[in-house]
PDB file of N, CA, C and O in Angstrom:
ATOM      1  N   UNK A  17     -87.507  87.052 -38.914  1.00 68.00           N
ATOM      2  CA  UNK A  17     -87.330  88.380 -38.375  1.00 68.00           C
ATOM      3  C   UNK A  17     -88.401  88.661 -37.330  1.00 68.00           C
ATOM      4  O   UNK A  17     -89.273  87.797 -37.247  1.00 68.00           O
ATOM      5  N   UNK A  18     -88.458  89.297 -36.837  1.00 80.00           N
ATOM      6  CA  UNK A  18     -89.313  90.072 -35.287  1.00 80.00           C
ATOM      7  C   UNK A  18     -89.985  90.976 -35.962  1.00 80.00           C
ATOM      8  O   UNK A  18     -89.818  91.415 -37.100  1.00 80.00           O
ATOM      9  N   UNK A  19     -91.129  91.322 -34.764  1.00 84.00           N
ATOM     10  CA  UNK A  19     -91.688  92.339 -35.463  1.00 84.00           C
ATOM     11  C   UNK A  19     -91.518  93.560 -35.418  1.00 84.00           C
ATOM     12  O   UNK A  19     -92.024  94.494 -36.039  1.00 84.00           O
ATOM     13  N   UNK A  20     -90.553  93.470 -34.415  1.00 87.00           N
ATOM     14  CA  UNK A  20     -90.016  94.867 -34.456  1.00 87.00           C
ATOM     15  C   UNK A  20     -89.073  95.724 -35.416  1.00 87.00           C
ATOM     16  O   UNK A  20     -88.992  96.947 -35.540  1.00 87.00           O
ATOM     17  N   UNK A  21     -88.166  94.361 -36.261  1.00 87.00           N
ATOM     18  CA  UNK A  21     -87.670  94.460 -37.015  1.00 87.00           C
ATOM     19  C   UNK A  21     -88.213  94.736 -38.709  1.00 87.00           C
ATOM     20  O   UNK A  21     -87.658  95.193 -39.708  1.00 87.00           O
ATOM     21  N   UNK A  22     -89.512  94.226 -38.430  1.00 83.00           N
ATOM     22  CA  UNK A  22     -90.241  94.372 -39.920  1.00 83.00           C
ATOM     23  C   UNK A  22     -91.137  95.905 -39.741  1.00 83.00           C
ATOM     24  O   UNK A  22     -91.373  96.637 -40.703  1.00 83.00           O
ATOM     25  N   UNK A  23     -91.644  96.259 -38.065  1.00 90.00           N
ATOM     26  CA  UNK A  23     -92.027  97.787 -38.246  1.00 90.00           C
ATOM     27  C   UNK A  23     -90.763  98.511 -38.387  1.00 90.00           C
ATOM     28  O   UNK A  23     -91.213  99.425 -39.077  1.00 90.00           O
ATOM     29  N   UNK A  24     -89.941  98.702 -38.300  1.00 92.00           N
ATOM     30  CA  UNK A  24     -88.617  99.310 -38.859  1.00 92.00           C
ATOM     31  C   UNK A  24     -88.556  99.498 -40.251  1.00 92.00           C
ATOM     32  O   UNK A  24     -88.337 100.566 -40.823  1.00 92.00           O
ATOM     33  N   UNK A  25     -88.766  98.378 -40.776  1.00 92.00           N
ATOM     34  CA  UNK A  25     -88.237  97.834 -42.278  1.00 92.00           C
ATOM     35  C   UNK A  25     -89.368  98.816 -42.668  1.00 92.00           C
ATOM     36  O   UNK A  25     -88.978  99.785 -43.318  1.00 92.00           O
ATOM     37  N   UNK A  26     -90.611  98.760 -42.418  1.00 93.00           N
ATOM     38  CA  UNK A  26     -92.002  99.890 -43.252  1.00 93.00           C
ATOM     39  C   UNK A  26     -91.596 100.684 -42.990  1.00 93.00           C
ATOM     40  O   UNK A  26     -91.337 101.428 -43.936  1.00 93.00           O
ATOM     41  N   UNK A  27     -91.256 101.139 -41.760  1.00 96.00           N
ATOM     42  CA  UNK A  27     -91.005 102.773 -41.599  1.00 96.00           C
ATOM     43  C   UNK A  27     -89.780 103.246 -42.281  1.00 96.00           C
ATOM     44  O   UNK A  27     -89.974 104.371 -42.742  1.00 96.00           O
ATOM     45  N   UNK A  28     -88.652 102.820 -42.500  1.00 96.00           N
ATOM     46  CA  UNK A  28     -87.746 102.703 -43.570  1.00 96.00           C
ATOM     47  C   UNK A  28     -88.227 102.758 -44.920  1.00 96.00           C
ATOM     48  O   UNK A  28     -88.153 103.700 -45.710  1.00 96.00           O
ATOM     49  N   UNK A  29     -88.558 102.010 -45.024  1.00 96.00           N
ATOM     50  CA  UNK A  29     -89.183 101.790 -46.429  1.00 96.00           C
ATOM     51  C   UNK A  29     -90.201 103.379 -46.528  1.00 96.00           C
ATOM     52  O   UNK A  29     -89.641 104.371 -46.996  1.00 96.00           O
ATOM     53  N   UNK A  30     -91.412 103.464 -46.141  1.00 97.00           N
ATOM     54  CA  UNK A  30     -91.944 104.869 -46.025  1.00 97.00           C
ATOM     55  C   UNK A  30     -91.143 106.071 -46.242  1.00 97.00           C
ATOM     56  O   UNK A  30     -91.477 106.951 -47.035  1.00 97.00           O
ATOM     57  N   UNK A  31     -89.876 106.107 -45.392  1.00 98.00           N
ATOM     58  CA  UNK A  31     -89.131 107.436 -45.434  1.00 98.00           C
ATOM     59  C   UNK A  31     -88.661 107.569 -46.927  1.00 98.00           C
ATOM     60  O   UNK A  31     -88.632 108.654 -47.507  1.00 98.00           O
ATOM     61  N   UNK A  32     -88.325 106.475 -47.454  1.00 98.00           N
ATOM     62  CA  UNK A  32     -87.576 106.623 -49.081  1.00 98.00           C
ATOM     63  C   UNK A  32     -88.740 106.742 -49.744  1.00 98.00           C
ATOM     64  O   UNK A  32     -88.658 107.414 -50.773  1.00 98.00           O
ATOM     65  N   UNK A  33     -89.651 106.362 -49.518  1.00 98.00           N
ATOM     66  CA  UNK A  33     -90.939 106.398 -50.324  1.00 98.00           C
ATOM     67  C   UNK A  33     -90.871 108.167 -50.362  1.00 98.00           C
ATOM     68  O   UNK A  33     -90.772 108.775 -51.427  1.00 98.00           O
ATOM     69  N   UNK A  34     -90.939 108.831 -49.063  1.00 98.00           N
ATOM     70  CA  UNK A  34     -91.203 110.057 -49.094  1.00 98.00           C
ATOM     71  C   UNK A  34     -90.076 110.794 -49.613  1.00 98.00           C
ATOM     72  O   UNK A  34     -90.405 111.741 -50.329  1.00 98.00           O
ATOM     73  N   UNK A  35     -88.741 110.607 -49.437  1.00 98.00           N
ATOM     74  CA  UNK A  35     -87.624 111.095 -50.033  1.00 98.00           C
ATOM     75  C   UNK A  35     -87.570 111.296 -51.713  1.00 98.00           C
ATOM     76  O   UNK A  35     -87.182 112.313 -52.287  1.00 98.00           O
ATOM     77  N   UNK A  36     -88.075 110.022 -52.360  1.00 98.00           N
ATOM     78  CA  UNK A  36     -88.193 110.150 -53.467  1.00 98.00           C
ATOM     79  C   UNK A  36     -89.572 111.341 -54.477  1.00 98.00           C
ATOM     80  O   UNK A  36     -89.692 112.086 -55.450  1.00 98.00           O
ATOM     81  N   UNK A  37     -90.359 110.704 -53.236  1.00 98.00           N
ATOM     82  CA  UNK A  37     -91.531 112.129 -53.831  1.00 98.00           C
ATOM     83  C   UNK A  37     -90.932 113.081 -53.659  1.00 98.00           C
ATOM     84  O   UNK A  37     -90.978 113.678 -54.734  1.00 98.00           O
ATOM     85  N   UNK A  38     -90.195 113.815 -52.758  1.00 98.00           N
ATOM     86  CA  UNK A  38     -89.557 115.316 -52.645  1.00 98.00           C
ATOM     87  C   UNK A  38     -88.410 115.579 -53.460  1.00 98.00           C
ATOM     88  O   UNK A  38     -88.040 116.739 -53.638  1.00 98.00           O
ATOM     89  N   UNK A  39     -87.898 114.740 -53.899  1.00 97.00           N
ATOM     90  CA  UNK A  39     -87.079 114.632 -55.063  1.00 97.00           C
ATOM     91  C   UNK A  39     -87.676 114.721 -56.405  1.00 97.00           C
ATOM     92  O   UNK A  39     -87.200 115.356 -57.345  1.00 97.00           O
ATOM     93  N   UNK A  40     -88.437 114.235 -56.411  1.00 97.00           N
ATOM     94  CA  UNK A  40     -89.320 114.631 -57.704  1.00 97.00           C
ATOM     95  C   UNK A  40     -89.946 116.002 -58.177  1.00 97.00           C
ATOM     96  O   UNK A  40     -90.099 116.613 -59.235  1.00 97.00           O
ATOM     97  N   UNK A  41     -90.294 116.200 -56.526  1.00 97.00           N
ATOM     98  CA  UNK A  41     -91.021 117.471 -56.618  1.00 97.00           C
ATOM     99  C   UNK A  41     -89.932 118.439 -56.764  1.00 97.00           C
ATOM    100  O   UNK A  41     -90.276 119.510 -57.264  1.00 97.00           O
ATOM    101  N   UNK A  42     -88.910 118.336 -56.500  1.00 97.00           N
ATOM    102  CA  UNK A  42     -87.940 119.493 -56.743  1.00 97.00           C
ATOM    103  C   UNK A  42     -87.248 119.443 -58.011  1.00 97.00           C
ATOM    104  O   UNK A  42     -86.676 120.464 -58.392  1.00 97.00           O
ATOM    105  N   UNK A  43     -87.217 118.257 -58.808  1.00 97.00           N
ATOM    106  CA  UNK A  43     -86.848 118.152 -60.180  1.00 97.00           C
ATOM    107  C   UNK A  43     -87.897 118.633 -61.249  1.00 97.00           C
ATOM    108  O   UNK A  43     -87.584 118.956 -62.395  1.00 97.00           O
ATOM    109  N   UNK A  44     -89.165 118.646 -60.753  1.00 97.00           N
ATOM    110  CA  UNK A  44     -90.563 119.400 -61.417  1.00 97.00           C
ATOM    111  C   UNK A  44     -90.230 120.892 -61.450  1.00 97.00           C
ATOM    112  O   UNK A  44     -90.283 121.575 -62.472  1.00 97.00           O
ATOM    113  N   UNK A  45     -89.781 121.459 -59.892  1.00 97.00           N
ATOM    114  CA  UNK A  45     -89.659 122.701 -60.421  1.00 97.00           C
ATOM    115  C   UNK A  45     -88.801 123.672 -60.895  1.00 97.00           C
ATOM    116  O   UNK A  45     -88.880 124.896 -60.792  1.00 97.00           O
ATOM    117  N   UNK A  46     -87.565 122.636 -61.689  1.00 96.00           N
ATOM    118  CA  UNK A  46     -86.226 123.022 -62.090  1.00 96.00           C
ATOM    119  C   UNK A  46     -87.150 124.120 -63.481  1.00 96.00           C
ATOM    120  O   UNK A  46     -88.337 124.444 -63.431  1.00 96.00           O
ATOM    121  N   UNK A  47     -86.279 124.438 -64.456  1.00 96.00           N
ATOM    122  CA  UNK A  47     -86.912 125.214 -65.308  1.00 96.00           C
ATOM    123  C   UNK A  47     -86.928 124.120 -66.608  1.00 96.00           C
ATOM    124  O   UNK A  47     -87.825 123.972 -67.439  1.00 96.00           O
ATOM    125  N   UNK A  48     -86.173 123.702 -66.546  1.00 96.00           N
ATOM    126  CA  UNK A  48     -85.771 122.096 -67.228  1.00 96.00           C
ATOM    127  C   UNK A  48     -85.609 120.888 -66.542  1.00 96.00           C
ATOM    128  O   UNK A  48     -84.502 120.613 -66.080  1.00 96.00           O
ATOM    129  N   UNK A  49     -86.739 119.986 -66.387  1.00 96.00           N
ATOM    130  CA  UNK A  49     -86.620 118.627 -65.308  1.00 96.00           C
ATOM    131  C   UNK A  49     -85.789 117.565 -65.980  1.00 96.00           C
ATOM    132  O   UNK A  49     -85.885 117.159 -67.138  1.00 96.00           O
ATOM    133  N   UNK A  50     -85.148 117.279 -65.249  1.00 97.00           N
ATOM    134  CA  UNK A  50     -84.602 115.703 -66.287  1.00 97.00           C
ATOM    135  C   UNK A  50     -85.892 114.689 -66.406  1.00 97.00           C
ATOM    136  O   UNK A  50     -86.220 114.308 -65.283  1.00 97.00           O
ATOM    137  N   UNK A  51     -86.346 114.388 -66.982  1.00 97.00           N
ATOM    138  CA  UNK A  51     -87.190 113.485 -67.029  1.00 97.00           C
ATOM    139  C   UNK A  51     -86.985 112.051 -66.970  1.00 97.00           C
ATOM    140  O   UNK A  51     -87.930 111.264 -66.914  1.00 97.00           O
ATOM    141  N   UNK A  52     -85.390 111.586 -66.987  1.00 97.00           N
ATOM    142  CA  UNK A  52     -85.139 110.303 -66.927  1.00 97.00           C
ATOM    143  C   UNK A  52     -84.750 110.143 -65.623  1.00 97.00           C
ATOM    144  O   UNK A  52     -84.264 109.129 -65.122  1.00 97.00           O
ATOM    145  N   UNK A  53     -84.936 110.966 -65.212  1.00 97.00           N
ATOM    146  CA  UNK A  53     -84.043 111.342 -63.479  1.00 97.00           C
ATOM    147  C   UNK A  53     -85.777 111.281 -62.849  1.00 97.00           C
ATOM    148  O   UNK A  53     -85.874 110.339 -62.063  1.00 97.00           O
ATOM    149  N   UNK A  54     -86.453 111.671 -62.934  1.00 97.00           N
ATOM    150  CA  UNK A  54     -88.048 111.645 -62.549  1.00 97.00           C
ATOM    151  C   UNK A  54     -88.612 109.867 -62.761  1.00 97.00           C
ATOM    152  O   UNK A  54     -89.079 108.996 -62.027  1.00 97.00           O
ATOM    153  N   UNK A  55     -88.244 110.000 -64.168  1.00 98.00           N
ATOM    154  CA  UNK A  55     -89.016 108.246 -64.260  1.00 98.00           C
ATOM    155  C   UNK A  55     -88.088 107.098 -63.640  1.00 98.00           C
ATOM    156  O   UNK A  55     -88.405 105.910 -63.699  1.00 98.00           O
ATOM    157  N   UNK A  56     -87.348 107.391 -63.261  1.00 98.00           N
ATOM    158  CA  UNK A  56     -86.062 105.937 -62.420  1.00 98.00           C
ATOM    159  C   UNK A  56     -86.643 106.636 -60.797  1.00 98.00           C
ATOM    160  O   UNK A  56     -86.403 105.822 -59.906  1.00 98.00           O
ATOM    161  N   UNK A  57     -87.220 107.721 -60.346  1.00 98.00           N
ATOM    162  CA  UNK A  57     -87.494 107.941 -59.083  1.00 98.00           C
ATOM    163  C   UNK A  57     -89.027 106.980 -59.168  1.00 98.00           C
ATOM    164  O   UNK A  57     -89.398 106.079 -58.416  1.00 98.00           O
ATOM    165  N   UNK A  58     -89.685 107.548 -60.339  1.00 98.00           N
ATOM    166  CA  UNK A  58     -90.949 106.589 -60.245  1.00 98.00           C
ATOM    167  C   UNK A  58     -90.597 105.179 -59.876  1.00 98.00           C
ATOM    168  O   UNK A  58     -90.915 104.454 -58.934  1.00 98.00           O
ATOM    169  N   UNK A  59     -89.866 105.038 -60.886  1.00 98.00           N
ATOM    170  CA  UNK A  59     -89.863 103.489 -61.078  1.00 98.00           C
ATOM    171  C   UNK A  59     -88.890 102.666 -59.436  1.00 98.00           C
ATOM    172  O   UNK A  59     -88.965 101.514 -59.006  1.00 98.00           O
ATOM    173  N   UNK A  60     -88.303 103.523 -59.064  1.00 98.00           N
ATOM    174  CA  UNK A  60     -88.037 103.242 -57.454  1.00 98.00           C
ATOM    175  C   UNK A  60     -89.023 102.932 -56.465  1.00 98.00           C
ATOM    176  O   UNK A  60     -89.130 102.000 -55.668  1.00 98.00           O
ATOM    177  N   UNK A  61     -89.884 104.182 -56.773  1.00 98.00           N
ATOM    178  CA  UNK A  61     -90.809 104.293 -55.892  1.00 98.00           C
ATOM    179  C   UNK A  61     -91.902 103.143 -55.908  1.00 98.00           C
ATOM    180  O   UNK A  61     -92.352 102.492 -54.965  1.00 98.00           O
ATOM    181  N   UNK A  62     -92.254 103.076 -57.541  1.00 98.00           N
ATOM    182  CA  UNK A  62     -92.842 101.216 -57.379  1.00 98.00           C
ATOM    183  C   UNK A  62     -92.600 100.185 -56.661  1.00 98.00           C
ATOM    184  O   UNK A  62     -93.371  99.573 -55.921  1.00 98.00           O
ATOM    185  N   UNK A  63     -90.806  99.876 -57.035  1.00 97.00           N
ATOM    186  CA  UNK A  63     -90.393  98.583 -56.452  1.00 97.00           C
ATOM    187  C   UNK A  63     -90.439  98.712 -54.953  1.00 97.00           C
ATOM    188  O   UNK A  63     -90.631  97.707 -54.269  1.00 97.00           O
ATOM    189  N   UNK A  64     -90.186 100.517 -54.123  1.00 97.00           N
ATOM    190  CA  UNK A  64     -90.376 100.313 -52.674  1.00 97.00           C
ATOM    191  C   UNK A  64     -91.828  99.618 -52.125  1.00 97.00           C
ATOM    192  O   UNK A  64     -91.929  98.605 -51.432  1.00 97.00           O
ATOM    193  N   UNK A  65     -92.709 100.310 -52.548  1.00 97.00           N
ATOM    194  CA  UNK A  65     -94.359 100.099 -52.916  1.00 97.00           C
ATOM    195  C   UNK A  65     -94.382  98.571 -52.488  1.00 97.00           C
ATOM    196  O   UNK A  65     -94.942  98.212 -51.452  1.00 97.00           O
ATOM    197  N   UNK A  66     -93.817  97.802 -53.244  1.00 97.00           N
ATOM    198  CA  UNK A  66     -94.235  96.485 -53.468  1.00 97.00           C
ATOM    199  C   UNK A  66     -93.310  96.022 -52.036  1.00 97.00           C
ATOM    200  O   UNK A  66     -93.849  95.361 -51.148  1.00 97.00           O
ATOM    201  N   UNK A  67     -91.743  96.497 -51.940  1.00 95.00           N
ATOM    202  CA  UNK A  67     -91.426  96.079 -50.855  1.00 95.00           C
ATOM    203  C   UNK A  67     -91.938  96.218 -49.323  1.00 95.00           C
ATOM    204  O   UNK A  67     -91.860  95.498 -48.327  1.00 95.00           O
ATOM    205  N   UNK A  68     -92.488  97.464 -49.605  1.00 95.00           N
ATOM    206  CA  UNK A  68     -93.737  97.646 -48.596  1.00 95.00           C
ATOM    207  C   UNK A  68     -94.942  97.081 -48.217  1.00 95.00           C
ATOM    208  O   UNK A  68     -95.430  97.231 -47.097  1.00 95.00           O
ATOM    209  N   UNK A  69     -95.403  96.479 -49.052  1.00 95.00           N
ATOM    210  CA  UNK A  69     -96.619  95.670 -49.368  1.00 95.00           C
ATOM    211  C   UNK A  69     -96.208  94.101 -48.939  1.00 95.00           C
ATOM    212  O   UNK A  69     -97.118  93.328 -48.639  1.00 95.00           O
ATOM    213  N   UNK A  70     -94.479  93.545 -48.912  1.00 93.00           N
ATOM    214  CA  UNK A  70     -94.524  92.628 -48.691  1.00 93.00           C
ATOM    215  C   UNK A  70     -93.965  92.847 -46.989  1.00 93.00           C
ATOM    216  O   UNK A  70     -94.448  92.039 -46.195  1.00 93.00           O
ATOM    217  N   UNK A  71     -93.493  93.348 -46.714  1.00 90.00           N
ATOM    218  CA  UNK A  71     -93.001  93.709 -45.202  1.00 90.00           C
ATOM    219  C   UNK A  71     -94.182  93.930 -44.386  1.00 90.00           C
ATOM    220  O   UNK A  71     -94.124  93.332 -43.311  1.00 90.00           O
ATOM    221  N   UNK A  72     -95.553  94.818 -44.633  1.00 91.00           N
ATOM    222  CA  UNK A  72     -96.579  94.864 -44.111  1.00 91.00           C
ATOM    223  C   UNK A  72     -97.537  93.675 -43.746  1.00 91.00           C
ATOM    224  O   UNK A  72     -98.234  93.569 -42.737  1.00 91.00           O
ATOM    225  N   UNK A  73     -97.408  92.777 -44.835  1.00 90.00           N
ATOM    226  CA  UNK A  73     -97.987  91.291 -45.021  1.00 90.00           C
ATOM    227  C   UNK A  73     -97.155  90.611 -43.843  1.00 90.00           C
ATOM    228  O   UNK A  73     -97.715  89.873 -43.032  1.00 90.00           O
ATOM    229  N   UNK A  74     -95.791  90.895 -43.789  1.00 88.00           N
ATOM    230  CA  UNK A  74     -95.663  90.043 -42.832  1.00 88.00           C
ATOM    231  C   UNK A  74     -95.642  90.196 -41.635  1.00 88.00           C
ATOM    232  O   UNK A  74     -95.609  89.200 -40.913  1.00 88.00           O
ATOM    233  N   UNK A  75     -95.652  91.223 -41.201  1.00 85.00           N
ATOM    234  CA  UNK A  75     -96.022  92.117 -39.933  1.00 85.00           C
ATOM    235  C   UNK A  75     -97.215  91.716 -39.324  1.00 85.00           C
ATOM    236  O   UNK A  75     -97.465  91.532 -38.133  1.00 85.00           O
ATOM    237  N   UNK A  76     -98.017  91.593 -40.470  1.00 86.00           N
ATOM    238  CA  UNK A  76     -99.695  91.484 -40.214  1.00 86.00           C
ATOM    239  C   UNK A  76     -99.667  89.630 -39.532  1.00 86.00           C
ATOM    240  O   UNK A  76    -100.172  89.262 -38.471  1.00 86.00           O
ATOM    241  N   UNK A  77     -99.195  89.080 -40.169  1.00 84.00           N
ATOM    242  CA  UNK A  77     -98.892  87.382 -39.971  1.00 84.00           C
ATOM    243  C   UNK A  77     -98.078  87.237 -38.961  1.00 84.00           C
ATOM    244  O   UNK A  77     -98.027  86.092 -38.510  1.00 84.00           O
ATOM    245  N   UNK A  78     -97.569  87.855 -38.570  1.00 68.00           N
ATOM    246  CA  UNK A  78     -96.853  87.544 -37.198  1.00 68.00           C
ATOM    247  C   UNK A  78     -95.286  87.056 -36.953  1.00 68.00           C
ATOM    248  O   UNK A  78     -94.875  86.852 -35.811  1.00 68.00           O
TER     249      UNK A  78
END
């Protein structure tokens, strides 16, 4: 892939990163949160994390 294609892929990756925090935050201030609906956003938000972490690595390498 290019690197233009892998700064895409972070900045992609980033936006869901942020989508999911605002999703969270609006399931926090229900009066009743689902909480299994909160921990599968966490647990999203990990695996983006890591996909981020590997897209950045390769960005950095060329």
């Amino acid at each position: 892939m290019s690197k233009k294609k892998f700064r895409k892929s972070v900045d992609s990756i980033r936006q869901q990163i942020i989508k999911h925090h605002q999703k969270i935050a609006t399931e926090q201030e229900k009066p009743i949160p689902d909480e299994n609906l909160i921990e599968y956003w966490r647990k999203e938000i990990a695996g983006l994390e890591k996909s981020l972490a590997r897209a950045e690595k390769r960005l950095r390498r060329g």
